[in-house]
CSV table of C-alpha atoms and ligand atoms in Angstrom, one decimal:
chain,number,residue,atom,x,y,z
Z,16,MET,CA,11.1,-7.1,-23.1
Z,17,ARG,CA,9.3,-4.1,-21.7
Z,18,THR,CA,5.8,-5.3,-21.2
Z,19,MET,CA,3.7,-2.3,-20.8
Z,20,PRO,CA,0.1,-2.8,-19.5
Z,21,PRO,CA,-2.4,-1.8,-22.1
Z,22,SER,CA,-3.8,1.7,-22.5
Z,23,HIS,CA,-7.2,1.6,-24.1
Z,24,PRO,CA,-9.8,4.2,-25.0
Z,25,PHE,CA,-12.1,3.2,-22.1
Z,26,ASP,CA,-9.2,3.3,-19.6
Z,27,ASP,CA,-9.2,7.1,-20.1
Z,28,ASP,CA,-12.6,7.3,-18.7
Z,29,LYS,CA,-11.8,6.4,-15.1
Z,30,LEU,CA,-9.8,8.2,-12.5
Z,31,LYS,CA,-6.7,6.3,-11.6
Z,32,GLU,CA,-4.9,5.8,-8.3
Z,33,GLU,CA,-1.3,6.4,-8.9
Z,34,CYS,CA,0.4,4.2,-6.3
Z,35,GLY,CA,0.4,1.5,-3.8
Z,36,VAL,CA,3.1,0.9,-1.1
Z,37,PHE,CA,4.2,-2.1,0.9
Z,38,GLY,CA,7.0,-2.8,3.4
Z,39,ALA,CA,8.0,-5.7,5.5
Z,40,VAL,CA,10.5,-6.2,8.4
Z,41,GLY,CA,11.5,-9.1,10.6
Z,42,VAL,CA,10.5,-11.8,8.1
Z,43,THR,CA,12.5,-14.4,6.2
Z,44,ASP,CA,12.7,-13.5,2.6
Z,45,ALA,CA,11.0,-10.0,2.8
Z,46,ALA,CA,11.0,-9.7,-1.0
Z,47,SER,CA,8.6,-12.5,-1.5
Z,48,PHE,CA,6.1,-11.0,1.0
Z,49,ILE,CA,6.5,-7.6,-0.7
Z,50,ALA,CA,5.9,-9.1,-4.2
Z,51,LEU,CA,2.7,-10.7,-3.0
Z,52,GLY,CA,1.6,-7.5,-1.2
Z,53,LEU,CA,2.3,-5.5,-4.3
Z,54,HIS,CA,0.4,-8.0,-6.4
Z,55,ALA,CA,-2.6,-7.5,-4.1
Z,56,LEU,CA,-2.2,-3.7,-4.6
Z,57,GLN,CA,-1.8,-3.9,-8.4
Z,58,HIS,CA,-5.2,-2.1,-8.9
Z,59,ARG,CA,-3.5,1.0,-7.4
Z,60,GLY,CA,-0.9,1.2,-10.2
Z,61,GLN,CA,-0.2,-1.0,-13.2
Z,62,GLU,CA,2.5,0.8,-15.0
Z,63,ALA,CA,5.6,-0.2,-13.0
Z,64,GLY,CA,6.8,-1.7,-9.7
Z,65,GLY,CA,9.9,-1.8,-7.7
Z,66,ILE,CA,11.4,-3.5,-4.6
Z,67,VAL,CA,14.4,-2.6,-2.4
Z,68,THR,CA,15.7,-5.0,0.2
Z,69,TYR,CA,18.6,-5.0,2.6
Z,70,ASP,CA,20.8,-7.9,3.7
Z,71,PRO,CA,24.0,-7.5,5.8
Z,72,GLU,CA,26.0,-9.5,3.2
Z,73,ALA,CA,24.4,-8.3,0.0
Z,74,ASN,CA,23.9,-4.7,1.2
Z,75,PHE,CA,20.9,-2.8,-0.4
Z,76,GLN,CA,19.6,-4.4,-3.5
Z,77,SER,CA,16.8,-3.2,-5.8
Z,78,ALA,CA,14.8,-4.2,-8.9
Z,79,ARG,CA,12.5,-1.9,-10.8
Z,80,ARG,CA,10.5,-3.0,-13.8
Z,81,PHE,CA,7.7,-1.8,-16.1
Z,82,GLY,CA,4.6,-3.9,-16.1
Z,83,TYR,CA,2.7,-6.2,-13.7
Z,84,VAL,CA,4.1,-7.6,-10.5
Z,85,ARG,CA,3.2,-11.1,-11.6
Z,86,ASP,CA,5.3,-10.7,-14.7
Z,87,ASN,CA,8.4,-9.3,-13.0
Z,88,PHE,CA,8.6,-10.4,-9.4
Z,89,THR,CA,7.8,-14.1,-9.6
Z,90,SER,CA,11.0,-15.4,-11.3
Z,91,GLN,CA,13.6,-17.0,-9.2
Z,92,LYS,CA,16.2,-15.1,-11.1
Z,93,VAL,CA,14.9,-11.7,-10.0
Z,94,MET,CA,13.9,-12.7,-6.5
Z,95,GLU,CA,17.3,-14.2,-5.7
Z,96,THR,CA,18.8,-10.7,-6.3
Z,97,LEU,CA,16.6,-9.3,-3.4
Z,98,PRO,CA,17.8,-11.1,-0.2
Z,99,GLY,CA,17.1,-9.9,3.3
Z,100,SER,CA,14.6,-9.7,6.1
Z,101,ILE,CA,13.6,-6.1,5.5
Z,102,GLY,CA,12.4,-4.3,2.4
Z,103,ILE,CA,9.9,-2.0,0.8
Z,104,GLY,CA,8.0,-1.9,-2.6
Z,105,HIS,CA,5.9,0.3,-4.8
Z,106,VAL,CA,3.5,0.0,-7.7
Z,107,ARG,CA,2.8,3.1,-9.7
Z,108,TYR,CA,0.5,4.5,-12.4
Z,109,SER,CA,2.0,7.2,-14.4
Z,110,THR,CA,0.8,10.8,-13.9
Z,111,ALA,CA,-1.3,12.5,-16.6
Z,112,GLY,CA,1.7,14.4,-18.0
Z,113,SER,CA,4.1,11.5,-18.1
Z,114,LYS,CA,2.0,8.7,-19.4
Z,115,GLY,CA,4.0,6.5,-21.8
Z,116,THR,CA,7.1,8.6,-21.2
Z,117,THR,CA,8.0,7.3,-17.7
Z,118,ALA,CA,11.7,6.2,-17.5
Z,119,ILE,CA,12.8,3.4,-15.2
Z,120,ARG,CA,14.6,6.1,-13.1
Z,121,ASP,CA,11.1,7.4,-12.2
Z,122,VAL,CA,10.1,4.0,-10.8
Z,123,GLN,CA,10.2,3.8,-7.0
Z,124,PRO,CA,11.4,3.0,-4.3
Z,125,PHE,CA,14.0,5.8,-4.4
Z,126,PHE,CA,17.3,5.2,-2.6
Z,127,GLY,CA,19.7,7.7,-1.0
Z,128,GLU,CA,23.1,7.1,0.7
Z,129,PHE,CA,23.5,9.3,3.8
Z,130,ALA,CA,26.4,9.7,6.3
Z,131,MET,CA,24.6,7.3,8.7
Z,132,GLY,CA,23.8,4.7,6.1
Z,133,GLY,CA,21.4,4.2,3.2
Z,134,ALA,CA,17.6,4.7,3.1
Z,135,ALA,CA,14.9,3.9,0.6
Z,136,ILE,CA,11.5,5.4,0.3
Z,137,ALA,CA,8.2,4.7,-1.5
Z,138,HIS,CA,5.5,7.3,-1.7
Z,139,ASN,CA,1.8,7.2,-2.4
Z,140,GLY,CA,0.2,10.6,-2.9
Z,141,ASN,CA,1.3,13.8,-4.4
Z,142,ILE,CA,3.4,16.6,-3.2
Z,143,THR,CA,1.6,19.8,-4.1
Z,144,ASN,CA,4.6,22.1,-3.6
Z,145,ALA,CA,7.1,19.8,-5.4
Z,146,ASP,CA,7.9,22.3,-8.1
Z,147,SER,CA,9.0,25.0,-5.7
Z,148,LEU,CA,10.9,22.5,-3.5
Z,149,ARG,CA,12.6,21.1,-6.5
Z,150,ARG,CA,13.7,24.6,-7.8
Z,151,GLU,CA,15.0,25.5,-4.3
Z,152,LEU,CA,16.9,22.2,-4.0
Z,153,ILE,CA,18.4,22.4,-7.4
Z,154,GLU,CA,19.6,26.0,-6.7
Z,155,ARG,CA,21.2,24.7,-3.6
Z,156,GLY,CA,23.1,21.9,-5.4
Z,157,SER,CA,20.8,18.9,-5.4
Z,158,ILE,CA,21.1,16.7,-8.5
Z,159,PHE,CA,17.8,15.0,-9.3
Z,160,GLN,CA,17.7,11.6,-10.9
Z,161,SER,CA,14.0,11.4,-11.8
Z,162,SER,CA,11.1,13.6,-12.7
Z,163,SER,CA,9.1,12.4,-9.7
Z,164,ASP,CA,7.8,14.7,-7.0
Z,165,SER,CA,8.7,12.0,-4.5
Z,166,GLU,CA,12.4,12.4,-5.0
Z,167,CYS,CA,12.2,15.8,-3.2
Z,168,ILE,CA,11.9,13.8,0.0
Z,169,ILE,CA,15.3,12.1,-0.4
Z,170,HIS,CA,17.0,15.5,-1.2
Z,171,LEU,CA,15.3,17.2,1.7
Z,172,MET,CA,16.5,14.3,3.9
Z,173,ALA,CA,20.1,14.8,2.6
Z,174,ARG,CA,20.0,18.5,3.7
Z,175,SER,CA,18.8,17.8,7.2
Z,176,LEU,CA,21.3,18.0,10.0
Z,177,GLN,CA,19.6,15.4,12.1
Z,178,ARG,CA,21.7,12.4,13.1
Z,179,ASN,CA,19.4,9.5,12.2
Z,180,ILE,CA,17.2,8.7,9.3
Z,181,PRO,CA,13.7,8.8,11.0
Z,182,GLU,CA,14.5,12.3,12.3
Z,183,ARG,CA,15.8,13.4,8.8
Z,184,MET,CA,12.5,12.1,7.4
Z,185,LYS,CA,10.5,14.2,9.8
Z,186,ASP,CA,12.5,17.3,8.8
Z,187,ALA,CA,11.9,16.5,5.2
Z,188,LEU,CA,8.2,15.8,5.4
Z,189,ARG,CA,7.6,19.0,7.5
Z,190,ARG,CA,8.6,20.9,4.3
Z,191,VAL,CA,6.3,18.9,2.1
Z,192,GLU,CA,2.7,19.9,1.3
Z,193,GLY,CA,0.0,17.7,-0.1
Z,194,ALA,CA,-0.8,14.0,0.4
Z,195,PHE,CA,1.7,11.4,1.4
Z,196,SER,CA,1.6,7.9,2.8
Z,197,VAL,CA,5.3,6.9,2.8
Z,198,VAL,CA,7.0,3.6,3.6
Z,199,ALA,CA,10.7,3.8,4.1
Z,200,MET,CA,13.6,1.6,5.3
Z,201,THR,CA,17.1,1.8,6.6
Z,202,ARG,CA,19.3,-1.2,7.2
Z,203,THR,CA,17.4,-2.2,10.3
Z,204,LYS,CA,14.2,-0.2,10.4
Z,205,LEU,CA,10.9,0.0,8.6
Z,206,ILE,CA,9.2,3.4,8.7
Z,207,GLY,CA,5.6,4.4,7.9
Z,208,VAL,CA,4.3,7.9,7.8
Z,209,ARG,CA,1.0,9.5,6.8
Z,210,ASP,CA,0.5,13.2,6.1
Z,211,PRO,CA,-1.3,15.3,8.8
Z,212,ARG,CA,-4.7,14.9,7.1
Z,213,GLY,CA,-4.2,11.3,6.3
Z,214,VAL,CA,-5.5,11.7,2.7
Z,215,ARG,CA,-4.1,8.4,1.4
Z,216,PRO,CA,-4.4,5.1,3.4
Z,217,LEU,CA,-1.7,3.2,5.2
Z,218,VAL,CA,-2.2,0.2,7.5
Z,219,LEU,CA,0.0,-1.8,9.9
Z,220,GLY,CA,0.0,-5.6,10.0
Z,221,LYS,CA,1.8,-8.2,12.0
Z,222,ILE,CA,3.2,-11.5,10.8
Z,223,GLY,CA,4.9,-14.2,12.8
Z,224,GLU,CA,6.8,-13.5,16.1
Z,225,LYS,CA,8.6,-10.3,15.2
Z,226,GLY,CA,7.5,-9.5,11.7
Z,227,TYR,CA,5.6,-6.3,10.7
Z,228,VAL,CA,4.2,-5.1,7.4
Z,229,LEU,CA,3.0,-1.7,6.2
Z,230,SER,CA,0.5,-1.6,3.3
Z,231,SER,CA,-1.7,0.8,1.4
Z,232,GLU,CA,-4.6,-1.5,2.0
Z,233,THR,CA,-5.7,-4.5,4.2
Z,234,CYS,CA,-6.2,-6.8,1.2
Z,235,ALA,CA,-2.4,-7.0,0.9
Z,236,LEU,CA,-2.2,-8.3,4.5
Z,237,ASP,CA,-4.7,-11.0,3.7
Z,238,ILE,CA,-2.7,-12.4,0.8
Z,239,ILE,CA,0.3,-13.1,3.0
Z,240,GLY,CA,-1.6,-14.2,6.1
Z,241,ALA,CA,-0.7,-11.1,8.1
Z,242,GLU,CA,-2.9,-9.9,10.9
Z,243,PHE,CA,-4.4,-6.4,10.7
Z,244,VAL,CA,-3.2,-4.4,13.7
Z,245,ARG,CA,-4.4,-0.9,13.0
Z,246,GLU,CA,-4.3,2.1,10.6
Z,247,ILE,CA,-1.4,4.4,10.8
Z,248,GLU,CA,-3.1,7.6,12.1
Z,249,PRO,CA,-3.1,10.8,10.1
Z,250,GLY,CA,0.2,12.7,11.0
Z,251,GLU,CA,1.7,9.6,12.6
Z,252,MET,CA,5.2,8.1,12.0
Z,253,VAL,CA,5.9,4.5,13.1
Z,254,VAL,CA,9.4,3.1,13.2
Z,255,ILE,CA,9.7,-0.6,13.5
Z,256,SER,CA,13.1,-2.2,14.2
Z,257,ASP,CA,14.2,-5.6,13.0
Z,258,ASP,CA,13.8,-7.0,16.5
Z,259,GLY,CA,10.1,-6.2,16.5
Z,260,LYS,CA,10.2,-3.0,18.5
Z,261,LEU,CA,7.7,-0.3,17.4
Z,262,THR,CA,7.8,3.3,18.3
Z,263,SER,CA,5.2,5.9,17.3
Z,264,SER,CA,5.4,9.7,17.1
Z,265,LYS,CA,3.3,12.6,15.8
Z,266,PRO,CA,5.9,14.9,14.1
Z,267,PHE,CA,3.5,17.3,12.4
Z,268,GLU,CA,1.2,20.1,13.5
Z,269,GLN,CA,-2.1,18.4,14.2
Z,270,GLN,CA,-4.8,18.8,11.5
Z,271,ALA,CA,-8.3,17.5,11.1
Z,272,SER,CA,-8.4,14.2,9.2
Z,273,ARG,CA,-9.4,14.5,5.5
Z,274,PHE,CA,-9.2,11.0,4.2
Z,275,CYS,CA,-10.0,10.6,0.4
Z,276,ILE,CA,-13.6,9.7,0.1
Z,277,PHE,CA,-13.0,8.3,-3.4
Z,278,GLU,CA,-11.0,5.5,-1.8
Z,279,HIS,CA,-14.4,4.3,-0.5
Z,280,VAL,CA,-16.1,4.7,-3.8
Z,281,TYR,CA,-13.6,3.3,-6.3
Z,282,PHE,CA,-9.9,3.1,-5.6
Z,283,SER,CA,-9.6,0.6,-2.8
Z,284,ARG,CA,-10.4,-3.0,-3.3
Z,285,PRO,CA,-13.9,-4.0,-2.1
Z,286,ASP,CA,-12.3,-6.7,0.2
Z,287,SER,CA,-10.2,-4.0,2.0
Z,288,ILE,CA,-11.2,-2.4,5.3
Z,289,LEU,CA,-10.9,1.4,5.5
Z,290,GLU,CA,-11.5,3.3,8.7
Z,291,GLY,CA,-12.9,0.2,10.3
Z,292,ARG,CA,-15.5,-0.2,7.5
Z,293,SER,CA,-15.7,-2.8,4.8
Z,294,VAL,CA,-15.2,-1.1,1.4
Z,295,TYR,CA,-17.7,-3.5,-0.1
Z,296,GLU,CA,-20.3,-2.6,2.5
Z,297,THR,CA,-19.8,1.1,2.0
Z,298,ARG,CA,-20.3,0.7,-1.8
Z,299,ARG,CA,-23.4,-1.5,-1.2
Z,300,GLN,CA,-24.7,1.3,1.1
Z,301,ILE,CA,-24.1,3.9,-1.6
Z,302,GLY,CA,-26.5,1.9,-3.8
Z,303,VAL,CA,-29.0,1.9,-1.0
Z,304,GLU,CA,-28.7,5.7,-0.6
Z,305,LEU,CA,-28.9,6.1,-4.4
Z,306,ALA,CA,-32.1,4.1,-4.6
Z,307,LYS,CA,-33.6,6.4,-1.9
Z,308,GLU,CA,-32.5,9.6,-3.5
Z,309,ALA,CA,-33.1,8.7,-7.2
Z,310,PRO,CA,-35.8,6.0,-7.6
Z,311,VAL,CA,-37.0,5.1,-11.0
Z,312,GLU,CA,-39.4,2.5,-12.4
Z,313,ALA,CA,-37.5,-0.2,-14.2
Z,314,ASP,CA,-37.2,-4.0,-14.7
Z,315,LEU,CA,-33.6,-4.7,-13.9
Z,316,VAL,CA,-30.6,-3.2,-12.0
Z,317,CYS,CA,-27.3,-3.9,-13.7
Z,318,PRO,CA,-23.8,-2.9,-12.6
Z,319,VAL,CA,-21.0,-1.6,-14.9
Z,320,PRO,CA,-18.6,-4.3,-13.7
Z,321,ASP,CA,-16.6,-4.6,-11.6
Z,322,SER,CA,-16.6,-1.4,-9.6
Z,323,GLY,CA,-20.3,-0.6,-10.0
Z,324,THR,CA,-21.3,-4.1,-8.7
Z,325,PRO,CA,-21.7,-3.6,-4.9
Z,326,ALA,CA,-23.7,-0.3,-5.4
Z,327,ALA,CA,-25.9,-2.1,-7.9
Z,328,ILE,CA,-26.6,-4.8,-5.4
Z,329,GLY,CA,-27.5,-2.2,-2.8
Z,330,PHE,CA,-29.7,-0.3,-5.3
Z,331,ALA,CA,-31.6,-3.5,-6.2
Z,332,HIS,CA,-32.0,-4.5,-2.6
Z,333,GLU,CA,-33.4,-1.1,-1.6
Z,334,SER,CA,-35.6,-0.7,-4.6
Z,335,GLY,CA,-36.9,-4.2,-4.8
Z,336,ILE,CA,-36.0,-4.3,-8.5
Z,337,PRO,CA,-34.3,-7.5,-9.6
Z,338,TYR,CA,-30.5,-7.5,-10.0
Z,339,GLY,CA,-28.8,-9.0,-13.0
Z,340,MET,CA,-25.5,-9.1,-14.8
Z,341,GLY,CA,-26.6,-7.3,-17.9
Z,342,ILE,CA,-23.0,-6.5,-18.8
Z,343,ILE,CA,-20.2,-9.1,-18.7
Z,344,ARG,CA,-16.6,-8.1,-18.3
Z,345,ASN,CA,-13.9,-10.0,-20.1
Z,346,GLN,CA,-11.3,-10.5,-17.3
Z,347,TYR,CA,-8.5,-11.6,-19.6
Z,348,MET,CA,-8.7,-8.9,-22.3
Z,349,GLY,CA,-5.8,-6.9,-20.9
Z,350,ARG,CA,-3.5,-9.9,-21.2
Z,351,THR,CA,-4.6,-10.7,-24.8
Z,352,PHE,CA,-3.9,-7.3,-26.4
Z,353,ILE,CA,-0.7,-6.0,-24.9
Z,354,GLU,CA,-0.2,-3.7,-27.8
Z,355,PRO,CA,-3.5,-3.5,-29.6
Z,356,SER,CA,-3.6,-2.6,-33.3
Z,357,GLU,CA,-5.6,0.4,-34.5
Z,358,GLN,CA,-8.4,-1.8,-35.7
Z,359,ILE,CA,-8.7,-3.5,-32.3
Z,360,ARG,CA,-8.4,-0.1,-30.4
Z,361,ASN,CA,-11.4,1.1,-32.4
Z,362,MET,CA,-13.5,-1.6,-30.9
Z,363,GLY,CA,-13.1,0.3,-27.6
Z,364,VAL,CA,-15.2,-0.7,-24.8
Z,365,ARG,CA,-16.4,-3.8,-26.5
Z,366,LEU,CA,-13.0,-5.3,-25.9
Z,367,LYS,CA,-13.7,-5.3,-22.2
Z,368,LEU,CA,-17.4,-5.3,-21.7
Z,369,ASN,CA,-20.2,-7.2,-23.5
Z,370,VAL,CA,-23.9,-7.1,-23.2
Z,371,ASN,CA,-25.9,-10.1,-21.9
Z,372,ARG,CA,-28.5,-9.8,-24.6
Z,373,ALA,CA,-30.8,-12.5,-23.4
Z,374,LEU,CA,-31.2,-10.8,-20.1
Z,375,ILE,CA,-31.6,-7.2,-21.1
Z,376,ARG,CA,-33.8,-7.5,-24.2
Z,377,ASP,CA,-37.0,-5.3,-23.9
Z,378,LYS,CA,-36.2,-4.4,-20.4
Z,379,ARG,CA,-36.0,-1.0,-18.7
Z,380,ILE,CA,-32.4,-1.0,-17.3
Z,381,ILE,CA,-31.0,0.9,-14.3
Z,382,LEU,CA,-27.2,0.9,-15.0
Z,383,VAL,CA,-25.1,1.6,-11.9
Z,384,ASP,CA,-21.6,2.9,-12.4
Z,385,ASP,CA,-19.0,4.3,-9.9
Z,386,SER,CA,-18.3,7.6,-11.7
Z,387,VAL,CA,-18.6,9.6,-14.9
Z,388,VAL,CA,-15.3,11.3,-15.8
Z,389,ARG,CA,-15.2,12.1,-19.5
Z,390,GLY,CA,-18.4,10.3,-20.2
Z,391,THR,CA,-17.0,8.5,-23.3
Z,392,THR,CA,-17.4,5.0,-21.8
Z,393,SER,CA,-20.9,5.7,-20.4
Z,394,ARG,CA,-22.1,6.7,-23.9
Z,395,LYS,CA,-20.7,3.6,-25.5
Z,396,ILE,CA,-22.2,1.3,-22.9
Z,397,LYS,CA,-25.6,2.9,-23.4
Z,398,ASP,CA,-25.3,2.3,-27.1
Z,399,MET,CA,-24.4,-1.3,-26.5
Z,400,LEU,CA,-27.5,-1.8,-24.3
Z,401,LEU,CA,-29.8,-0.1,-26.8
Z,402,ASP,CA,-28.3,-2.1,-29.7
Z,403,ALA,CA,-29.0,-5.3,-27.8
Z,404,GLY,CA,-32.7,-4.4,-27.4
Z,405,ALA,CA,-32.9,-2.6,-24.0
Z,406,ALA,CA,-36.2,-0.6,-23.8
Z,407,GLU,CA,-34.8,2.2,-21.6
Z,408,VAL,CA,-31.5,3.1,-20.0
Z,409,HIS,CA,-31.3,4.9,-16.6
Z,410,PHE,CA,-27.9,5.8,-15.3
Z,411,ARG,CA,-27.3,5.9,-11.5
Z,412,ILE,CA,-23.8,7.0,-10.5
Z,413,ALA,CA,-22.3,6.0,-7.1
Z,414,SER,CA,-20.4,9.3,-6.7
Z,415,PRO,CA,-21.3,12.9,-7.1
Z,416,PRO,CA,-20.4,14.7,-10.3
Z,417,THR,CA,-16.6,14.8,-10.7
Z,418,MET,CA,-16.1,18.5,-11.4
Z,419,TRP,CA,-12.5,19.2,-10.2
Z,420,PRO,CA,-9.1,17.6,-10.7
Z,421,CYS,CA,-7.4,15.8,-7.9
Z,422,PHE,CA,-3.9,17.0,-6.8
Z,423,TYR,CA,-3.4,14.4,-4.1
Z,424,GLY,CA,-2.1,11.4,-6.1
Z,425,VAL,CA,-4.9,10.5,-8.4
Z,426,ASP,CA,-4.7,10.9,-12.2
Z,427,THR,CA,-7.5,13.2,-13.3
Z,428,PRO,CA,-8.1,15.0,-16.6
Z,429,ASP,CA,-8.0,18.8,-16.7
Z,430,ARG,CA,-11.3,20.5,-15.8
Z,431,ASP,CA,-12.1,21.1,-19.4
Z,432,LYS,CA,-12.2,17.3,-20.0
Z,433,LEU,CA,-14.4,16.6,-17.0
Z,434,LEU,CA,-17.9,16.2,-18.3
Z,435,ALA,CA,-19.5,17.4,-15.1
Z,436,ALA,CA,-17.3,20.6,-15.1
Z,437,GLN,CA,-18.7,21.5,-18.5
Z,438,MET,CA,-22.4,20.6,-18.2
Z,439,THR,CA,-25.3,20.4,-15.9
Z,440,VAL,CA,-26.7,17.0,-15.0
Z,441,GLU,CA,-29.6,17.5,-17.5
Z,442,GLU,CA,-27.1,18.5,-20.2
Z,443,MET,CA,-25.1,15.4,-19.4
Z,444,ARG,CA,-28.2,13.3,-19.6
Z,445,GLN,CA,-28.9,14.7,-23.1
Z,446,HIS,CA,-25.2,14.3,-24.1
Z,447,LEU,CA,-25.2,10.7,-23.0
Z,448,ASP,CA,-28.6,10.3,-24.6
Z,449,VAL,CA,-30.1,8.2,-21.7
Z,450,ASP,CA,-33.6,8.2,-20.3
Z,451,SER,CA,-32.5,9.5,-16.9
Z,452,LEU,CA,-29.2,10.3,-15.1
Z,453,GLN,CA,-28.7,10.8,-11.4
Z,454,PHE,CA,-25.7,11.0,-9.1
Z,455,ILE,CA,-25.6,10.3,-5.4
Z,456,SER,CA,-25.4,13.5,-3.4
Z,457,LEU,CA,-22.4,14.4,-1.3
Z,458,ASP,CA,-24.5,13.9,1.9
Z,459,GLY,CA,-25.7,10.5,0.7
Z,460,LEU,CA,-22.1,9.5,0.0
Z,461,TYR,CA,-21.0,10.6,3.5
Z,462,ARG,CA,-23.9,8.7,5.0
Z,463,ALA,CA,-23.0,5.6,3.1
Z,464,ALA,CA,-19.4,6.0,4.4
Z,465,GLY,CA,-20.7,5.9,7.9
Z,466,VAL,CA,-21.2,9.6,8.7
Z,467,ALA,CA,-24.9,9.4,9.8
Z,468,GLU,CA,-25.3,13.2,9.9
Z,469,GLY,CA,-23.9,13.7,6.4
Z,470,ARG,CA,-21.3,16.2,5.3
Z,471,ASN,CA,-20.3,19.0,7.8
Z,472,ASN,CA,-20.1,21.8,5.3
Z,473,ALA,CA,-18.1,24.0,7.7
Z,474,LYS,CA,-15.6,21.3,8.4
Z,475,PRO,CA,-15.9,18.4,5.9
Z,476,GLN,CA,-14.9,15.1,7.4
Z,477,TYR,CA,-13.3,13.8,4.2
Z,478,CYS,CA,-11.4,15.1,1.2
Z,479,ASP,CA,-14.0,15.5,-1.5
Z,480,ALA,CA,-12.3,18.2,-3.5
Z,481,CYS,CA,-12.9,16.5,-6.9
Z,482,PHE,CA,-16.7,16.8,-6.2
Z,483,SER,CA,-16.9,20.0,-4.1
Z,484,GLY,CA,-13.9,22.0,-5.4
Z,485,GLU,CA,-12.9,22.5,-1.7
Z,486,TYR,CA,-9.2,21.6,-1.5
Z,487,PRO,CA,-8.1,20.7,2.0
Z,488,VAL,CA,-4.5,21.5,1.1
Z,489,ALA,CA,-3.8,24.5,-1.3
Z,490,PRO,CA,-2.4,23.1,-4.6
Z,491,THR,CA,0.6,25.4,-4.5
Z,492,ASP,CA,2.2,24.4,-7.7
Z,493,MET,CA,-1.0,24.4,-9.7
Z,494,LEU,CA,-2.0,27.8,-8.4
Z,495,ALA,CA,1.4,29.1,-9.6
Z,496,LYS,CA,0.5,27.7,-13.0
Z,497,GLY,CA,-2.8,29.6,-13.1
Z,498,PHE,CA,-5.2,27.0,-11.8
Z,499,GLU,CA,-8.3,28.8,-10.4
Z,500,LEU,CA,-9.9,27.7,-7.2
Z,501,LYS,CA,-13.7,27.7,-6.9
Z,502,PRO,CA,-14.8,31.2,-5.8
Z,503,ALA,CA,-15.8,31.2,-2.1
Z,504,ALA,CA,-19.4,32.3,-2.9
Z,505,GLU,CA,-20.1,29.6,-5.5
G,15,SF4,S1,-9.6,15.2,-4.7
G,15,SF4,FE1,-11.0,13.4,-4.9
G,15,SF4,S2,-9.7,11.7,-5.5
G,15,SF4,FE2,-8.4,13.3,-4.8
G,15,SF4,S3,-7.9,12.9,-2.7
G,15,SF4,FE3,-9.7,14.3,-2.7
G,15,SF4,S4,-11.5,12.9,-2.8
G,15,SF4,FE4,-9.7,11.7,-3.3
């Protein structure tokens, strides 16, 4: 049965990472490592997952399924079909336009058979010129199997005249604009590549004598006991053969790094290490900066669990105001209502979050959340707190106002659905009907991420386009569809 993870009203009020990738080579039973790695990366995409492996006797094998990794890649029946010591895997969240309509053919990894042998790829990110590439490729005879932008890479590889797969990948990726962290495999090689700006993460780990793994995040190394080696650098390609030999190259024109700052705020797991920094510590530090920038008299600092928790701890520490779990999250709700009825849907946020009445009654509450997207959830949470007897509600948000859509692999509503694109902060405060509302500044966020001097406005050190409207890579396809960039003088 197709077990689709639930879609609930409050899920629509968060930005969503669209993919996680994982690959392994030089290990016995690569598929088991990949399944565990994908399980640890499940927060990056819950709609579907896939694994491809290679074994000299069984050739390339694949399994692609809708739903959670734990439901699909734990049964012996499935795992026995994926033999081999090399493989790659992918978890995905559907893009805004395809939600609920994704076909199994859109589920990665994608596979192509070339003259020199087969290759599979799994892509995290988004190709911003995919429409024009697709048109060109179709005109020249390519037959697409899916609606995914990532499939362009396979077709571009097919058209390359290079004699081996890594060189064909370089040719293909030089034509691609946007954000990509790709893991790929041939019969004997595991390949990892990051786009020249390194927008999305990709790390290298070592396991056993000759084994290597590539993963979107370090938390997936921990689950299999792999040792973190280093991050794949922006614009770097590593090729690891099944005898443990690793080669590195820089096939693209060099660009300044523009890593996604929202990975620090929200997407990555707090137990991951990004750019040498603990994600948890960065989030805690965001709370410290917020408390300095936006202090308010109150009795209790509460997180919106789970993603607001480290920032709330930092806020409480810096402000000296006690920290408390004023809102409790029901961890098992998603499993209970796989296909909720209309009546249950209408309960909305209450399905997932409940107020700890005894703690918040008659108190002035500082509520720390990671972001405000549409604002629908924030309003409901405020109502729940007031219904339960809170005296005041002050929102503190651990990211700047989200005013622009992301075109680099994160599911964002259109601008007209982003509350901060439609209202000033004071208008948002009135709309949410809270006693005060403050967002961390971009500089404060940069400082929390370890950039002591704050944002360099002439050359920003991160991608922060969803806050600033300054896109490090022109969103070619969206511009062709009429998307308007922020005027230079704004
Ligand atoms: S636009 Fe925002 S979410 Fe997208 S890559 Fe840039 S910082 Fe990350």
